[in-house]
mmCIF file of C-alpha atoms and ligand atoms in Angstrom:
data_model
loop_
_atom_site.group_PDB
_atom_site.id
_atom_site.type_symbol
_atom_site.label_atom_id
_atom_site.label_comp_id
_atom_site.label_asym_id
_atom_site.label_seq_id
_atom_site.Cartn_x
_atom_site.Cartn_y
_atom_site.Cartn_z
ATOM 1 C CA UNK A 22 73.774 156.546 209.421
ATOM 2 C CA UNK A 23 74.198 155.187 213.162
ATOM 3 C CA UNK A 24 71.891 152.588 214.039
ATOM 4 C CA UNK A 25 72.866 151.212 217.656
ATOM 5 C CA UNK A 26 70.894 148.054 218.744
ATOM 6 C CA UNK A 27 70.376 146.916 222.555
ATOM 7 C CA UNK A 28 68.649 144.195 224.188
ATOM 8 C CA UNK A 29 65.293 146.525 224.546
ATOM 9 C CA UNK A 30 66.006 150.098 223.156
ATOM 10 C CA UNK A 31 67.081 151.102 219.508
ATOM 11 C CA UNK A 32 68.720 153.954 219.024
ATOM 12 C CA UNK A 33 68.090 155.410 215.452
ATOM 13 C CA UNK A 34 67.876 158.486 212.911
ATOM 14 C CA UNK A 35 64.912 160.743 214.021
ATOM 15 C CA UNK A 36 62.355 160.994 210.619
ATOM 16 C CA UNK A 37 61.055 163.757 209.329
ATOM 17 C CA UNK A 38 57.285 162.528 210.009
ATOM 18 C CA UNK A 39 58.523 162.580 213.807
ATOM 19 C CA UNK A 40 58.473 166.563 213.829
ATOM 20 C CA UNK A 41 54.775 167.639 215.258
ATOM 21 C CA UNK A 42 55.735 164.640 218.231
ATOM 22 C CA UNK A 43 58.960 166.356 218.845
ATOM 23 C CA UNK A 44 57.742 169.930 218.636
ATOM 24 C CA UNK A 45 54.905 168.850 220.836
ATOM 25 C CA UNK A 46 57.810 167.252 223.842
ATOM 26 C CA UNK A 47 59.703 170.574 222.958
ATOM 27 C CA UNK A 48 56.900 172.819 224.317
ATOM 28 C CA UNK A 49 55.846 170.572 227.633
ATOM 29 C CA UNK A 50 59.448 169.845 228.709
ATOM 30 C CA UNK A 51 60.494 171.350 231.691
ATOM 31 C CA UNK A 52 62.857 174.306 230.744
ATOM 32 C CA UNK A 53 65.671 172.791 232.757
ATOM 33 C CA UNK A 54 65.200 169.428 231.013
ATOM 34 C CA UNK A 55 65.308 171.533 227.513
ATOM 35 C CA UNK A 56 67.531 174.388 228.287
ATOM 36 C CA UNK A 57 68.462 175.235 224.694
ATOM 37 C CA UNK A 58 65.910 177.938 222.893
ATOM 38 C CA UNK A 59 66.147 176.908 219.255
ATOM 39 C CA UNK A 60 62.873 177.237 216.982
ATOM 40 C CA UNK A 61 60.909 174.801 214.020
ATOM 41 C CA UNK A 62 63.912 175.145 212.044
ATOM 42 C CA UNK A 63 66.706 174.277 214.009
ATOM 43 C CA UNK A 64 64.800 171.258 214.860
ATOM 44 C CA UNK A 65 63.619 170.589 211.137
ATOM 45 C CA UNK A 66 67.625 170.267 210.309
ATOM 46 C CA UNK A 67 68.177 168.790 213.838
ATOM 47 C CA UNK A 68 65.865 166.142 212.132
ATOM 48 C CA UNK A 69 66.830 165.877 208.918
ATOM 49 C CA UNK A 70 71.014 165.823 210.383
ATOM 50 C CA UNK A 71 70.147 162.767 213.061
ATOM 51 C CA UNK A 72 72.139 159.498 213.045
ATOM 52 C CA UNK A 73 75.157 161.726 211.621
ATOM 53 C CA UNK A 74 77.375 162.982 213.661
ATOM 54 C CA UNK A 75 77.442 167.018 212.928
ATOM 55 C CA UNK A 76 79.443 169.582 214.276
ATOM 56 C CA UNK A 77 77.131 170.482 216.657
ATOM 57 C CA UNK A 78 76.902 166.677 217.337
ATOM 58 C CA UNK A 79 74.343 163.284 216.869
ATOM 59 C CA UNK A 80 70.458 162.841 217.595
ATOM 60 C CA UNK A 81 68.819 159.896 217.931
ATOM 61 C CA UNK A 82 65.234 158.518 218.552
ATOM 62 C CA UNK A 83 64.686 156.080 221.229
ATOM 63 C CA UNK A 84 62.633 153.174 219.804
ATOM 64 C CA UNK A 85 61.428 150.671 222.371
ATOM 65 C CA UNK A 86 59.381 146.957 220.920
ATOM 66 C CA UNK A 87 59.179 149.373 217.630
ATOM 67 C CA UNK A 88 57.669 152.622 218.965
ATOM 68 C CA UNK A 89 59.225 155.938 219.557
ATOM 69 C CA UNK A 90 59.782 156.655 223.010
ATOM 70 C CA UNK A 91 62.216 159.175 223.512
ATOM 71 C CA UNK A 92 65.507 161.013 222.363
ATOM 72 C CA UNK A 93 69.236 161.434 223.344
ATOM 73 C CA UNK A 94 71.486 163.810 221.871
ATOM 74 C CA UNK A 95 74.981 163.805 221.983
ATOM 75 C CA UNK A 96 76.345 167.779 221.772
ATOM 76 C CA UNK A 97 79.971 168.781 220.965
ATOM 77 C CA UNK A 98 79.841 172.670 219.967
ATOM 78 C CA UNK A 99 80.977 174.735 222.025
ATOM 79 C CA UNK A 100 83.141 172.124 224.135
ATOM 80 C CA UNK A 101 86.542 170.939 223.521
ATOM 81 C CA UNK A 102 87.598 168.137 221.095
ATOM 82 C CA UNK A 103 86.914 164.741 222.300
ATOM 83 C CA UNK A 104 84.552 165.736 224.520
ATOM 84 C CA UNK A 105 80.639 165.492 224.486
ATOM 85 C CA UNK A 106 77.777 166.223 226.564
ATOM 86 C CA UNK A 107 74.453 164.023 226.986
ATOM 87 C CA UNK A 108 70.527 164.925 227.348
ATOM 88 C CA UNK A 109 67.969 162.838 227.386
ATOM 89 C CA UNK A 110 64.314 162.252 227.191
ATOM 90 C CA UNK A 111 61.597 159.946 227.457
ATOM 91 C CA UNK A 112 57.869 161.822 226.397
ATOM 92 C CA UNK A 113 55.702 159.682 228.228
ATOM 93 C CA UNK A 114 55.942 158.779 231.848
ATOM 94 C CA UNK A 115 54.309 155.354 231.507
ATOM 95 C CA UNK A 116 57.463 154.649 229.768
ATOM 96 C CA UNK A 117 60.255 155.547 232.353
ATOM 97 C CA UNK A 118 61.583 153.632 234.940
ATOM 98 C CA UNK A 119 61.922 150.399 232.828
ATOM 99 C CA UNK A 120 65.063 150.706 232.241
ATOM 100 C CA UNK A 121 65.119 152.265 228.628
ATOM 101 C CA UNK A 122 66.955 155.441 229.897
ATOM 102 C CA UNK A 123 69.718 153.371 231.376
ATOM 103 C CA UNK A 124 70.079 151.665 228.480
ATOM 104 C CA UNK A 125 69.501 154.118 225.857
ATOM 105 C CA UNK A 126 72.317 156.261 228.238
ATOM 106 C CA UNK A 127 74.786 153.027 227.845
ATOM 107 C CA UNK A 128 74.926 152.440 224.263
ATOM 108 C CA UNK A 129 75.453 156.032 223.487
ATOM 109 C CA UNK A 130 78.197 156.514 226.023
ATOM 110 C CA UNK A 131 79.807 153.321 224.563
ATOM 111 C CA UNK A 132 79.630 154.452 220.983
ATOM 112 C CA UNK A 133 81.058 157.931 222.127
ATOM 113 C CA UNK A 134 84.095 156.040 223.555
ATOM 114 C CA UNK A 135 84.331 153.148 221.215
ATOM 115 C CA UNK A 136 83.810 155.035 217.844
ATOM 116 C CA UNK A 137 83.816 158.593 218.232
ATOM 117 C CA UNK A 138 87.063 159.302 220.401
ATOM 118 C CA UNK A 139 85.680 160.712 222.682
ATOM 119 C CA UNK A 140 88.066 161.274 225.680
ATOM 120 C CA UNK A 141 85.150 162.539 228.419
ATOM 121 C CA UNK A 142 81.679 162.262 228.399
ATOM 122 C CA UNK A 143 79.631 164.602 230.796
ATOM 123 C CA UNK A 144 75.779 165.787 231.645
ATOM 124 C CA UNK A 145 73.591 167.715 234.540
ATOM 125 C CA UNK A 146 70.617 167.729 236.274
ATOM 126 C CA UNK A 147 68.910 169.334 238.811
ATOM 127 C CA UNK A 148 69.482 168.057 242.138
ATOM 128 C CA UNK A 149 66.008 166.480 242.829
ATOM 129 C CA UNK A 150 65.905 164.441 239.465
ATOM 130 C CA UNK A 151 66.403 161.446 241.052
ATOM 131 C CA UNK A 152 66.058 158.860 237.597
ATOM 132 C CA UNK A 153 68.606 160.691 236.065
ATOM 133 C CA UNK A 154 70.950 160.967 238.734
ATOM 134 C CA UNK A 155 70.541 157.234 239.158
ATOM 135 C CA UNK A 156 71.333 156.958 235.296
ATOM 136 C CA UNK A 157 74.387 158.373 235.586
ATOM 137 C CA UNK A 158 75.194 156.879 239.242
ATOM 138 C CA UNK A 159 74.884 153.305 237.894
ATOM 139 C CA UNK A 160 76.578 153.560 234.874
ATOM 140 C CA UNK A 161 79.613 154.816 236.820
ATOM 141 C CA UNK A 162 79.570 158.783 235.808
ATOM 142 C CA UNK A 163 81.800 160.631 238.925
ATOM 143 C CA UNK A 164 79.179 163.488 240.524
ATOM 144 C CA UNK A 165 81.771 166.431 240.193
ATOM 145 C CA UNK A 166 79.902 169.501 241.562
ATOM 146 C CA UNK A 167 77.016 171.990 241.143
ATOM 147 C CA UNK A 168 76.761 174.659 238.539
ATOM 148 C CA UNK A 169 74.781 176.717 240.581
ATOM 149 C CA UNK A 170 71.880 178.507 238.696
ATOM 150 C CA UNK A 171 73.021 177.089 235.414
ATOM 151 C CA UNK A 172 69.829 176.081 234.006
ATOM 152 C CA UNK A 173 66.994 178.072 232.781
ATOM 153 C CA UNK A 174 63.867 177.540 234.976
ATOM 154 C CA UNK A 175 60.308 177.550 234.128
ATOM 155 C CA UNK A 176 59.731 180.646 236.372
ATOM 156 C CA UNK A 177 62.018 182.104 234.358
ATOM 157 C CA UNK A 178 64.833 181.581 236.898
ATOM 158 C CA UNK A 179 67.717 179.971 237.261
ATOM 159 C CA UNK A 180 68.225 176.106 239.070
ATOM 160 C CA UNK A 181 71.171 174.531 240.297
ATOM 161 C CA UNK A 182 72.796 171.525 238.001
ATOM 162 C CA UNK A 183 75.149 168.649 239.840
ATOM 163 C CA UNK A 184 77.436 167.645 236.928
ATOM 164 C CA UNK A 185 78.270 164.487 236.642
ATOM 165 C CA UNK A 186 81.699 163.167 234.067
ATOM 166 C CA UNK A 187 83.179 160.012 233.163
ATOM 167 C CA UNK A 188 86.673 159.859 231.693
ATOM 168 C CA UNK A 189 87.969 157.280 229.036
ATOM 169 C CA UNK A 190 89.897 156.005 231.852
ATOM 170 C CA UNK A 191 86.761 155.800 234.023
ATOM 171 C CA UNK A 192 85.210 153.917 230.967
ATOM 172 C CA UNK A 193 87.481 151.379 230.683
ATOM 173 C CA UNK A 194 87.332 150.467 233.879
ATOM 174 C CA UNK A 195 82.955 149.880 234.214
ATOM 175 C CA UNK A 196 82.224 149.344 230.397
ATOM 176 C CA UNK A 197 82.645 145.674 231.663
ATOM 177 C CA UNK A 198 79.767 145.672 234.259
ATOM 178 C CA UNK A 199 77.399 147.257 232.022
ATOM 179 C CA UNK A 200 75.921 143.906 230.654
ATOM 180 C CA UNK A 201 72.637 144.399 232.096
ATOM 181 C CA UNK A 202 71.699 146.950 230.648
ATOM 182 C CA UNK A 203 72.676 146.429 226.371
HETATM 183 C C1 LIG B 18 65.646 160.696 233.396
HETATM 184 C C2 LIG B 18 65.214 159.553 232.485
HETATM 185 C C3 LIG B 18 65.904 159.681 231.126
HETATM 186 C C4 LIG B 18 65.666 158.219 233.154
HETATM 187 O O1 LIG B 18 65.304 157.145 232.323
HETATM 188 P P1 LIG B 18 64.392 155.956 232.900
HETATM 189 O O2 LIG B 18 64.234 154.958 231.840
HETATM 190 O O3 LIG B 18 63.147 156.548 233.481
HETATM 191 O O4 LIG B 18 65.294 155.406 234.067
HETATM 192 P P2 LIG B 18 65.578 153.854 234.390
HETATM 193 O O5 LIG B 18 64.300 153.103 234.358
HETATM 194 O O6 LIG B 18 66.675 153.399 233.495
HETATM 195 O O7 LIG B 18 66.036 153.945 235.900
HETATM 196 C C5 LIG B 18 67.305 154.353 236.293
HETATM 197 C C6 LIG B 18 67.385 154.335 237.802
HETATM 198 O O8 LIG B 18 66.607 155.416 238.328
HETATM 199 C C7 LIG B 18 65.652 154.909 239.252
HETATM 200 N N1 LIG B 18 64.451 155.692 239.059
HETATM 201 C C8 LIG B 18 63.658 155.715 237.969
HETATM 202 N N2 LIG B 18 62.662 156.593 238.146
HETATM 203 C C9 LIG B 18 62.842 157.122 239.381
HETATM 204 C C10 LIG B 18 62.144 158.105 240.135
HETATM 205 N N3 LIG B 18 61.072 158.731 239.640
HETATM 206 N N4 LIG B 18 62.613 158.408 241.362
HETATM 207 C C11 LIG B 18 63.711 157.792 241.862
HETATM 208 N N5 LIG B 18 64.437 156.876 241.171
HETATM 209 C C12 LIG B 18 63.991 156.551 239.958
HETATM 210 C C13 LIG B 18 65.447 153.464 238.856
HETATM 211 O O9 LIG B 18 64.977 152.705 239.940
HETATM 212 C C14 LIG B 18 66.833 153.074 238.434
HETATM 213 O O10 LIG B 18 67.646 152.857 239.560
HETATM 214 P P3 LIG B 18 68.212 151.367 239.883
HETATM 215 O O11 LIG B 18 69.078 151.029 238.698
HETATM 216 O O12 LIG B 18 68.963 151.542 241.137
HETATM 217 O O13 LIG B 18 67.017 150.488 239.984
HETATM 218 C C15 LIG B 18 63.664 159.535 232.273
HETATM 219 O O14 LIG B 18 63.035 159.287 233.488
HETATM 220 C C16 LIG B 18 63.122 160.833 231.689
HETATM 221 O O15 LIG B 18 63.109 161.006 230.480
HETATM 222 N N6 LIG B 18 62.674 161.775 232.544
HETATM 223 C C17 LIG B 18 62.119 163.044 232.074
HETATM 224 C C18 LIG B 18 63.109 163.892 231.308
HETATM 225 C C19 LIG B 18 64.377 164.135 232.086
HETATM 226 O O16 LIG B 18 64.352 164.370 233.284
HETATM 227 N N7 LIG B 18 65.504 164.090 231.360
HETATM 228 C C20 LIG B 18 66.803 164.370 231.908
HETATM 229 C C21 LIG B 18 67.017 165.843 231.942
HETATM 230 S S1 LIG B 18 68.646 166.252 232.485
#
């Protein structure tokens, strides 16, 4: 089971008692910040899978001074070896901009590269999320382009993603700085 532990955010196996919370931030999430449609028993197994690394790829709860705060996934199906893609969420506004995305963000990237071979690490947004921009901006992710209409949105449209990508090599080089934030 991984178990990552930072200086304010754990990062741990999601439990099954967790599912009605998660269900819950499944249904009010923006459609671009959730873009995959998967039902109660994807995420049942998503559940009972998290803190191993699966094909499809690793799920963990965001604990912050012992509560549940958010989740980050890790996803690898569909993409090619040694390479994963990030998403992210925090349910409750009261608890973002402190810092736990940022840090939650670090310690998985770190365990991707340090433990998991991973040879790139990469994630979207939409252009006018500016916290998670900023997430990947500060922990040294390049901005590589738009995917224009990638992701599904609410109206039942499409909205623009801006990648963003970081390398092993580009991880080498800031893993160093990131000592604020785990
Ligand atoms: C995106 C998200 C994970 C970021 O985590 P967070 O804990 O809120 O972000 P942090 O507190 O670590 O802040 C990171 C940076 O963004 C900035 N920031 C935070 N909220 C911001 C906002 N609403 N507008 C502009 N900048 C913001 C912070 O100032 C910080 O920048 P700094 O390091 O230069 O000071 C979180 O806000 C969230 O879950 N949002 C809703 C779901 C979502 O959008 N997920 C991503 C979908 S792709």
């Amino acid at each position: 089971m991984i178990v990552l532990a930072g200086a304010r955010v754990r990062l741990r196996p999601l439990r099954s008692e967790e599912f009605d919370m998660l269900r819950s931030a499944r249904e009010r999430a923006d459609a671009t910040v959730s873009p995959g449609s998967f039902g109660d028993d994807e995420l049942r197994e998503r559940i009972e899978q998290s803190g191993t690394l699966t094909g499809w790829g690793l799920a963990l709860a965001i604990e912050a001074d012992g509560d549940l705060v958010g989740h980050i996934q890790a996803y690898r199906a569909q993409l090619p070896r040694g390479v994963f893609g990030i998403g992210i969420e925090l349910f409750d506004p009261d608890h973002r901009g402190k810092g736990y995305g940022t840090e939650a963000m670090a310690m998985l990237v770190r365990h991707l590269f340090d433990r998991e071979e991973a040879r790139r690490v990469e994630g979207g947004t939409t252009p006018d999320n500016a916290a998670m921009r900023r997430v990947f901006e500060r922990l040294g992710f390049v901005e590589e382009g738009v995917q224009r209409q990638f992701l599904p949105a609410a109206d039942g449209g499409g909205a623009d993603c801006v990648m963003y990508g970081m390398t092993r090599n580009d991880y080498e080089g800031v893993k160093d700085q990131w000592t604020r934030t785990s």
